[in-house]
Amino acid sequence: MAETYRLDLNHLPLELKLILDILQISDKVKSHQFSQELKDSNIDWGKFISLVYHHRVYPQVYTKLNKVHQALIPAQVIQRIENKYKKNTFNMLLLSAEMEYVSKMFESAEVKMLVLKGPVLAEDLYGDISLRTSNDLDILISISDLDKAEALLIKEGYLKDDYFTSILGEWRWRHHHVTYFHPEKKVKIELHWRLNPGPGAEPCFKDLWMRKRISCITTTPIYFLGREDLFLFLILHGARHGWSRLRWLVDIHQLVKQDIDWHQIFLLLKKYQLNKISGKALILASNLLGTNIKKEMISLVSNWRSKELGQKTIFYFENMINLHSEPLPTEISKYHQRYLFSLKTIKQKWIFIVSFLYPYPEDASTLQLPKNLHVLYFLLRPFLWCWRKTKRSYALYRGI
C-alpha cells in the first residue's frame, strides 16, 4: 500500500482487527493463518460478536470461518454467528418475495421504481442474497409518482411512519424518503424520491432510469441502479453515516471488482463535486479490507483531503458508534456534525449555510401563523431561531 494513503489504525480494537483479517480471507485459500499479533492476543469474544453484529458483516464472517483453524475461535462463537446468518437468509427471502410483489403492483399502476439495496444489491455484489444483510426495502421513484405509490402501499396494508413535519414544501429537498411498515408481513419499505437528503445536487430519476440495470433474481424483472450510479449512491450513503458500519465499506470493496466505467464515474464525480468523498471511500476500503487500488483510482486516493477525511472516519471504527441510536452522546453528536460539514466543498458549504434561512417546522411551532401567512417565516426565522436558543440557554441555566 502506498504511503500516500496509509491510515493510522493502531487504535482499532483487537476484535475489530480480527474481523478485518477474516473478511480479507480469499475464497481461493483453503486454510488461513492469523497474524501473530492476533494469535497472541486475548480476544474478548463477547466484544467480537457485538462488533460482528454492529457492522452487519456476520454473513461474510460466517462463510469465511470454515477457512480458519477452528481451535482459534470458540465453537459457541461460531454457533451464534451461524444462527444470525440463517436468520438473515430467511429475512432476505422474505424481502425478495415482497420486492417482487411490490414491483408487480407498481408496474400495473405505471409507477417506475428502482431498487436501491436489499436482495438485488446482495445478488449483484456478492452473487448470493444471503451474503448481505438488509432490514428493509429501499425503493426509488420519481417524486411525481409519490402520491400514487403511497396510495398503493396504504391500500396493501402498509402504515406510514410520519417521522417528520414540514412547512412550505421544504420536505421535497430536505428529506429524501418516507417509511412504511406492514404490521402483518413485518416488512418495512423506504420510499425514496432522492438518493440522499438535501440540499445538494444529484442525478435526477429520469437519468437514473435511463442507465438502469435489470436483475433477474425473481421471475419478474427488477430494475436497479447502473454500476456508476450505484458507486455514487454507496459512497454518499456511507459517508453520510461516517462509514460506521463495515457492511457499507465491504459493498464498495465488492463493487470496484466489477467492470466499472471509470471515465463515466469521473464525469459524475466532477459534476456533483464528490472527488474527495470517493477518494476517502477507496482509501478506507484499501486500508481496512485490502481493496486493490487500480491505476484508474490513483488520482482519487492521492488527494490529501481524501486521506484526511479517511483518518477522521477511523474514529467511528475505534468507538463502535451507532448513529441510529438516539439521542447520541453530546460529544459524538458534535463530532458527527463537524465531520459531515468537513465532507462538503466550499460551494456545498455555502449552499448548506444558506439553506438555514429557509423556514423549519420548528418556526411554526414557536409562532403559529395562518397558512396563508407562512411566507412571513422567511423574515421571522432569524428572530425565532434566536428566541429558541435563548429559551434553551435560560432553561439550562435554571436547571443548574
PDB file of N, CA and C in Angstrom, residues 296-364:
ATOM      1  N   GLU A 296      -6.732   3.409 -12.387  1.00  0.00           N
ATOM      2  CA  GLU A 296      -7.778   4.402 -12.649  1.00  0.00           C
ATOM      3  C   GLU A 296      -8.167   5.177 -11.390  1.00  0.00           C
ATOM      4  N   MET A 297      -7.869   4.610 -10.223  1.00  0.00           N
ATOM      5  CA  MET A 297      -8.279   5.228  -8.958  1.00  0.00           C
ATOM      6  C   MET A 297      -7.199   6.104  -8.331  1.00  0.00           C
ATOM      7  N   ILE A 298      -5.989   6.050  -8.866  1.00  0.00           N
ATOM      8  CA  ILE A 298      -4.846   6.706  -8.228  1.00  0.00           C
ATOM      9  C   ILE A 298      -5.086   8.190  -7.976  1.00  0.00           C
ATOM     10  N   SER A 299      -5.656   8.880  -8.945  1.00  0.00           N
ATOM     11  CA  SER A 299      -5.865  10.324  -8.782  1.00  0.00           C
ATOM     12  C   SER A 299      -6.828  10.636  -7.644  1.00  0.00           C
ATOM     13  N   LEU A 300      -7.740   9.705  -7.348  1.00  0.00           N
ATOM     14  CA  LEU A 300      -8.701   9.918  -6.263  1.00  0.00           C
ATOM     15  C   LEU A 300      -8.057   9.720  -4.898  1.00  0.00           C
ATOM     16  N   VAL A 301      -7.274   8.665  -4.758  1.00  0.00           N
ATOM     17  CA  VAL A 301      -6.682   8.373  -3.446  1.00  0.00           C
ATOM     18  C   VAL A 301      -5.452   9.226  -3.161  1.00  0.00           C
ATOM     19  N   SER A 302      -4.929   9.897  -4.175  1.00  0.00           N
ATOM     20  CA  SER A 302      -3.750  10.741  -3.980  1.00  0.00           C
ATOM     21  C   SER A 302      -4.099  12.108  -3.395  1.00  0.00           C
ATOM     22  N   ASN A 303      -5.377  12.429  -3.335  1.00  0.00           N
ATOM     23  CA  ASN A 303      -5.831  13.704  -2.795  1.00  0.00           C
ATOM     24  C   ASN A 303      -5.620  13.732  -1.283  1.00  0.00           C
ATOM     25  N   TRP A 304      -4.857  14.692  -0.770  1.00  0.00           N
ATOM     26  CA  TRP A 304      -4.555  14.739   0.661  1.00  0.00           C
ATOM     27  C   TRP A 304      -5.802  14.961   1.498  1.00  0.00           C
ATOM     28  N   ARG A 305      -6.811  15.664   0.929  1.00  0.00           N
ATOM     29  CA  ARG A 305      -8.053  15.872   1.664  1.00  0.00           C
ATOM     30  C   ARG A 305      -8.802  14.551   1.835  1.00  0.00           C
ATOM     31  N   SER A 306      -8.713  13.670   0.848  1.00  0.00           N
ATOM     32  CA  SER A 306      -9.358  12.366   0.959  1.00  0.00           C
ATOM     33  C   SER A 306      -8.739  11.562   2.091  1.00  0.00           C
ATOM     34  N   LYS A 307      -7.408  11.613   2.198  1.00  0.00           N
ATOM     35  CA  LYS A 307      -6.738  10.893   3.274  1.00  0.00           C
ATOM     36  C   LYS A 307      -7.097  11.493   4.631  1.00  0.00           C
ATOM     37  N   GLU A 308      -7.149  12.817   4.714  1.00  0.00           N
ATOM     38  CA  GLU A 308      -7.500  13.486   5.970  1.00  0.00           C
ATOM     39  C   GLU A 308      -8.901  13.079   6.419  1.00  0.00           C
ATOM     40  N   LEU A 309      -9.846  13.064   5.494  1.00  0.00           N
ATOM     41  CA  LEU A 309     -11.208  12.644   5.812  1.00  0.00           C
ATOM     42  C   LEU A 309     -11.247  11.171   6.208  1.00  0.00           C
ATOM     43  N   GLY A 310     -10.437  10.352   5.538  1.00  0.00           N
ATOM     44  CA  GLY A 310     -10.374   8.934   5.872  1.00  0.00           C
ATOM     45  C   GLY A 310      -9.908   8.718   7.296  1.00  0.00           C
ATOM     46  N   GLN A 311      -8.909   9.496   7.721  1.00  0.00           N
ATOM     47  CA  GLN A 311      -8.399   9.359   9.085  1.00  0.00           C
ATOM     48  C   GLN A 311      -9.447   9.796  10.111  1.00  0.00           C
ATOM     49  N   LYS A 312     -10.199  10.841   9.786  1.00  0.00           N
ATOM     50  CA  LYS A 312     -11.278  11.281  10.688  1.00  0.00           C
ATOM     51  C   LYS A 312     -12.334  10.193  10.849  1.00  0.00           C
ATOM     52  N   THR A 313     -12.548   9.423   9.792  1.00  0.00           N
ATOM     53  CA  THR A 313     -13.574   8.383   9.819  1.00  0.00           C
ATOM     54  C   THR A 313     -13.172   7.209  10.704  1.00  0.00           C
ATOM     55  N   ILE A 314     -11.884   6.978  10.896  1.00  0.00           N
ATOM     56  CA  ILE A 314     -11.420   5.872  11.736  1.00  0.00           C
ATOM     57  C   ILE A 314     -11.980   5.996  13.151  1.00  0.00           C
ATOM     58  N   PHE A 315     -12.278   7.213  13.564  1.00  0.00           N
ATOM     59  CA  PHE A 315     -12.890   7.469  14.877  1.00  0.00           C
ATOM     60  C   PHE A 315     -14.134   6.601  15.079  1.00  0.00           C
ATOM     61  N   TYR A 316     -14.942   6.433  14.032  1.00  0.00           N
ATOM     62  CA  TYR A 316     -16.180   5.658  14.140  1.00  0.00           C
ATOM     63  C   TYR A 316     -15.892   4.171  14.333  1.00  0.00           C
ATOM     64  N   PHE A 317     -14.790   3.699  13.785  1.00  0.00           N
ATOM     65  CA  PHE A 317     -14.411   2.295  13.948  1.00  0.00           C
ATOM     66  C   PHE A 317     -13.762   2.043  15.305  1.00  0.00           C
ATOM     67  N   GLU A 318     -13.055   3.025  15.810  1.00  0.00           N
ATOM     68  CA  GLU A 318     -12.397   2.874  17.115  1.00  0.00           C
ATOM     69  C   GLU A 318     -13.409   2.816  18.255  1.00  0.00           C
ATOM     70  N   ASN A 319     -14.594   3.418  18.049  1.00  0.00           N
ATOM     71  CA  ASN A 319     -15.539   3.580  19.159  1.00  0.00           C
ATOM     72  C   ASN A 319     -16.870   2.855  18.978  1.00  0.00           C
ATOM     73  N   MET A 320     -17.051   2.104  17.912  1.00  0.00           N
ATOM     74  CA  MET A 320     -18.289   1.354  17.651  1.00  0.00           C
ATOM     75  C   MET A 320     -19.503   2.249  17.854  1.00  0.00           C
ATOM     76  N   ILE A 321     -19.604   3.269  17.048  1.00  0.00           N
ATOM     77  CA  ILE A 321     -20.661   4.267  17.178  1.00  0.00           C
ATOM     78  C   ILE A 321     -21.885   3.853  16.367  1.00  0.00           C
ATOM     79  N   ASN A 322     -23.028   3.877  17.000  1.00  0.00           N
ATOM     80  CA  ASN A 322     -24.296   3.587  16.330  1.00  0.00           C
ATOM     81  C   ASN A 322     -25.060   4.891  16.175  1.00  0.00           C
ATOM     82  N   LEU A 323     -25.028   5.461  14.981  1.00  0.00           N
ATOM     83  CA  LEU A 323     -25.663   6.754  14.738  1.00  0.00           C
ATOM     84  C   LEU A 323     -27.186   6.663  14.732  1.00  0.00           C
ATOM     85  N   HIS A 324     -27.722   5.442  14.703  1.00  0.00           N
ATOM     86  CA  HIS A 324     -29.174   5.278  14.706  1.00  0.00           C
ATOM     87  C   HIS A 324     -29.727   5.170  16.123  1.00  0.00           C
ATOM     88  N   SER A 325     -28.840   5.145  17.096  1.00  0.00           N
ATOM     89  CA  SER A 325     -29.266   5.049  18.488  1.00  0.00           C
ATOM     90  C   SER A 325     -29.347   6.442  19.087  1.00  0.00           C
ATOM     91  N   GLU A 326     -30.524   7.022  19.022  1.00  0.00           N
ATOM     92  CA  GLU A 326     -30.707   8.395  19.502  1.00  0.00           C
ATOM     93  C   GLU A 326     -31.385   8.408  20.873  1.00  0.00           C
ATOM     94  N   PRO A 327     -31.083   9.419  21.710  1.00  0.00           N
ATOM     95  CA  PRO A 327     -30.182  10.547  21.400  1.00  0.00           C
ATOM     96  C   PRO A 327     -28.713  10.148  21.540  1.00  0.00           C
ATOM     97  N   LEU A 328     -27.884  10.700  20.651  1.00  0.00           N
ATOM     98  CA  LEU A 328     -26.455  10.435  20.700  1.00  0.00           C
ATOM     99  C   LEU A 328     -25.824  11.206  21.856  1.00  0.00           C
ATOM    100  N   PRO A 329     -24.738  10.664  22.429  1.00  0.00           N
ATOM    101  CA  PRO A 329     -23.984  11.444  23.410  1.00  0.00           C
ATOM    102  C   PRO A 329     -23.543  12.769  22.795  1.00  0.00           C
ATOM    103  N   THR A 330     -23.503  13.818  23.585  1.00  0.00           N
ATOM    104  CA  THR A 330     -23.213  15.156  23.067  1.00  0.00           C
ATOM    105  C   THR A 330     -21.912  15.209  22.280  1.00  0.00           C
ATOM    106  N   GLU A 331     -20.851  14.569  22.824  1.00  0.00           N
ATOM    107  CA  GLU A 331     -19.560  14.645  22.136  1.00  0.00           C
ATOM    108  C   GLU A 331     -19.585  13.926  20.796  1.00  0.00           C
ATOM    109  N   ILE A 332     -20.354  12.818  20.715  1.00  0.00           N
ATOM    110  CA  ILE A 332     -20.489  12.081  19.455  1.00  0.00           C
ATOM    111  C   ILE A 332     -21.287  12.901  18.454  1.00  0.00           C
ATOM    112  N   SER A 333     -22.359  13.499  18.914  1.00  0.00           N
ATOM    113  CA  SER A 333     -23.208  14.310  18.040  1.00  0.00           C
ATOM    114  C   SER A 333     -22.428  15.488  17.458  1.00  0.00           C
ATOM    115  N   LYS A 334     -21.647  16.171  18.289  1.00  0.00           N
ATOM    116  CA  LYS A 334     -20.866  17.315  17.813  1.00  0.00           C
ATOM    117  C   LYS A 334     -19.787  16.869  16.831  1.00  0.00           C
ATOM    118  N   TYR A 335     -19.141  15.740  17.136  1.00  0.00           N
ATOM    119  CA  TYR A 335     -18.101  15.225  16.235  1.00  0.00           C
ATOM    120  C   TYR A 335     -18.709  14.915  14.873  1.00  0.00           C
ATOM    121  N   HIS A 336     -19.889  14.280  14.876  1.00  0.00           N
ATOM    122  CA  HIS A 336     -20.509  13.886  13.611  1.00  0.00           C
ATOM    123  C   HIS A 336     -20.945  15.105  12.805  1.00  0.00           C
ATOM    124  N   GLN A 337     -21.441  16.135  13.482  1.00  0.00           N
ATOM    125  CA  GLN A 337     -21.833  17.355  12.777  1.00  0.00           C
ATOM    126  C   GLN A 337     -20.632  18.020  12.108  1.00  0.00           C
ATOM    127  N   ARG A 338     -19.514  18.080  12.840  1.00  0.00           N
ATOM    128  CA  ARG A 338     -18.288  18.662  12.261  1.00  0.00           C
ATOM    129  C   ARG A 338     -17.783  17.809  11.102  1.00  0.00           C
ATOM    130  N   TYR A 339     -17.868  16.502  11.269  1.00  0.00           N
ATOM    131  CA  TYR A 339     -17.413  15.578  10.224  1.00  0.00           C
ATOM    132  C   TYR A 339     -18.234  15.766   8.945  1.00  0.00           C
ATOM    133  N   LEU A 340     -19.566  15.829   9.085  1.00  0.00           N
ATOM    134  CA  LEU A 340     -20.433  16.000   7.914  1.00  0.00           C
ATOM    135  C   LEU A 340     -20.136  17.315   7.200  1.00  0.00           C
ATOM    136  N   PHE A 341     -19.889  18.367   7.957  1.00  0.00           N
ATOM    137  CA  PHE A 341     -19.582  19.667   7.352  1.00  0.00           C
ATOM    138  C   PHE A 341     -18.253  19.612   6.613  1.00  0.00           C
ATOM    139  N   SER A 342     -17.290  18.860   7.152  1.00  0.00           N
ATOM    140  CA  SER A 342     -15.966  18.772   6.517  1.00  0.00           C
ATOM    141  C   SER A 342     -16.011  18.027   5.188  1.00  0.00           C
ATOM    142  N   LEU A 343     -17.059  17.232   4.953  1.00  0.00           N
ATOM    143  CA  LEU A 343     -17.182  16.493   3.698  1.00  0.00           C
ATOM    144  C   LEU A 343     -17.495  17.405   2.515  1.00  0.00           C
ATOM    145  N   LYS A 344     -18.047  18.572   2.796  1.00  0.00           N
ATOM    146  CA  LYS A 344     -18.552  19.441   1.745  1.00  0.00           C
ATOM    147  C   LYS A 344     -17.450  20.294   1.123  1.00  0.00           C
ATOM    148  N   THR A 345     -17.625  20.608  -0.152  1.00  0.00           N
ATOM    149  CA  THR A 345     -16.753  21.575  -0.813  1.00  0.00           C
ATOM    150  C   THR A 345     -17.166  22.971  -0.355  1.00  0.00           C
ATOM    151  N   ILE A 346     -16.389  23.987  -0.727  1.00  0.00           N
ATOM    152  CA  ILE A 346     -16.716  25.363  -0.331  1.00  0.00           C
ATOM    153  C   ILE A 346     -18.100  25.751  -0.850  1.00  0.00           C
ATOM    154  N   LYS A 347     -18.393  25.413  -2.098  1.00  0.00           N
ATOM    155  CA  LYS A 347     -19.700  25.730  -2.674  1.00  0.00           C
ATOM    156  C   LYS A 347     -20.813  25.030  -1.912  1.00  0.00           C
ATOM    157  N   GLN A 348     -20.608  23.756  -1.592  1.00  0.00           N
ATOM    158  CA  GLN A 348     -21.628  22.993  -0.874  1.00  0.00           C
ATOM    159  C   GLN A 348     -21.832  23.543   0.537  1.00  0.00           C
ATOM    160  N   LYS A 349     -20.751  24.020   1.155  1.00  0.00           N
ATOM    161  CA  LYS A 349     -20.875  24.609   2.497  1.00  0.00           C
ATOM    162  C   LYS A 349     -21.728  25.874   2.462  1.00  0.00           C
ATOM    163  N   TRP A 350     -21.547  26.691   1.426  1.00  0.00           N
ATOM    164  CA  TRP A 350     -22.335  27.918   1.303  1.00  0.00           C
ATOM    165  C   TRP A 350     -23.806  27.597   1.085  1.00  0.00           C
ATOM    166  N   ILE A 351     -24.081  26.607   0.232  1.00  0.00           N
ATOM    167  CA  ILE A 351     -25.472  26.199  -0.009  1.00  0.00           C
ATOM    168  C   ILE A 351     -26.094  25.678   1.284  1.00  0.00           C
ATOM    169  N   PHE A 352     -25.316  24.905   2.027  1.00  0.00           N
ATOM    170  CA  PHE A 352     -25.800  24.357   3.293  1.00  0.00           C
ATOM    171  C   PHE A 352     -26.118  25.464   4.294  1.00  0.00           C
ATOM    172  N   ILE A 353     -25.232  26.454   4.385  1.00  0.00           N
ATOM    173  CA  ILE A 353     -25.445  27.569   5.317  1.00  0.00           C
ATOM    174  C   ILE A 353     -26.660  28.397   4.915  1.00  0.00           C
ATOM    175  N   VAL A 354     -26.774  28.703   3.615  1.00  0.00           N
ATOM    176  CA  VAL A 354     -27.902  29.490   3.126  1.00  0.00           C
ATOM    177  C   VAL A 354     -29.224  28.750   3.362  1.00  0.00           C
ATOM    178  N   SER A 355     -29.189  27.405   3.298  1.00  0.00           N
ATOM    179  CA  SER A 355     -30.425  26.631   3.481  1.00  0.00           C
ATOM    180  C   SER A 355     -31.019  26.820   4.870  1.00  0.00           C
ATOM    181  N   PHE A 356     -30.203  27.267   5.836  1.00  0.00           N
ATOM    182  CA  PHE A 356     -30.715  27.507   7.180  1.00  0.00           C
ATOM    183  C   PHE A 356     -31.675  28.693   7.213  1.00  0.00           C
ATOM    184  N   LEU A 357     -31.611  29.547   6.188  1.00  0.00           N
ATOM    185  CA  LEU A 357     -32.510  30.692   6.136  1.00  0.00           C
ATOM    186  C   LEU A 357     -33.922  30.287   5.708  1.00  0.00           C
ATOM    187  N   TYR A 358     -34.039  29.084   5.129  1.00  0.00           N
ATOM    188  CA  TYR A 358     -35.351  28.585   4.729  1.00  0.00           C
ATOM    189  C   TYR A 358     -36.078  28.109   5.990  1.00  0.00           C
ATOM    190  N   PRO A 359     -37.335  28.458   6.162  1.00  0.00           N
ATOM    191  CA  PRO A 359     -38.068  28.104   7.388  1.00  0.00           C
ATOM    192  C   PRO A 359     -38.059  26.613   7.700  1.00  0.00           C
ATOM    193  N   TYR A 360     -38.044  26.312   8.991  1.00  0.00           N
ATOM    194  CA  TYR A 360     -38.133  24.953   9.515  1.00  0.00           C
ATOM    195  C   TYR A 360     -39.500  24.773  10.185  1.00  0.00           C
ATOM    196  N   PRO A 361     -39.972  23.537  10.317  1.00  0.00           N
ATOM    197  CA  PRO A 361     -41.226  23.299  11.041  1.00  0.00           C
ATOM    198  C   PRO A 361     -41.194  23.853  12.468  1.00  0.00           C
ATOM    199  N   GLU A 362     -40.000  23.892  13.086  1.00  0.00           N
ATOM    200  CA  GLU A 362     -39.881  24.424  14.449  1.00  0.00           C
ATOM    201  C   GLU A 362     -40.307  25.892  14.526  1.00  0.00           C
ATOM    202  N   ASP A 363     -40.141  26.609  13.413  1.00  0.00           N
ATOM    203  CA  ASP A 363     -40.543  28.017  13.404  1.00  0.00           C
ATOM    204  C   ASP A 363     -42.059  28.147  13.572  1.00  0.00           C
ATOM    205  N   ALA A 364     -42.798  27.258  12.918  1.00  0.00           N
ATOM    206  CA  ALA A 364     -44.257  27.282  13.041  1.00  0.00           C
ATOM    207  C   ALA A 364     -44.689  26.872  14.444  1.00  0.00           C
TER     208      ALA A 364
END
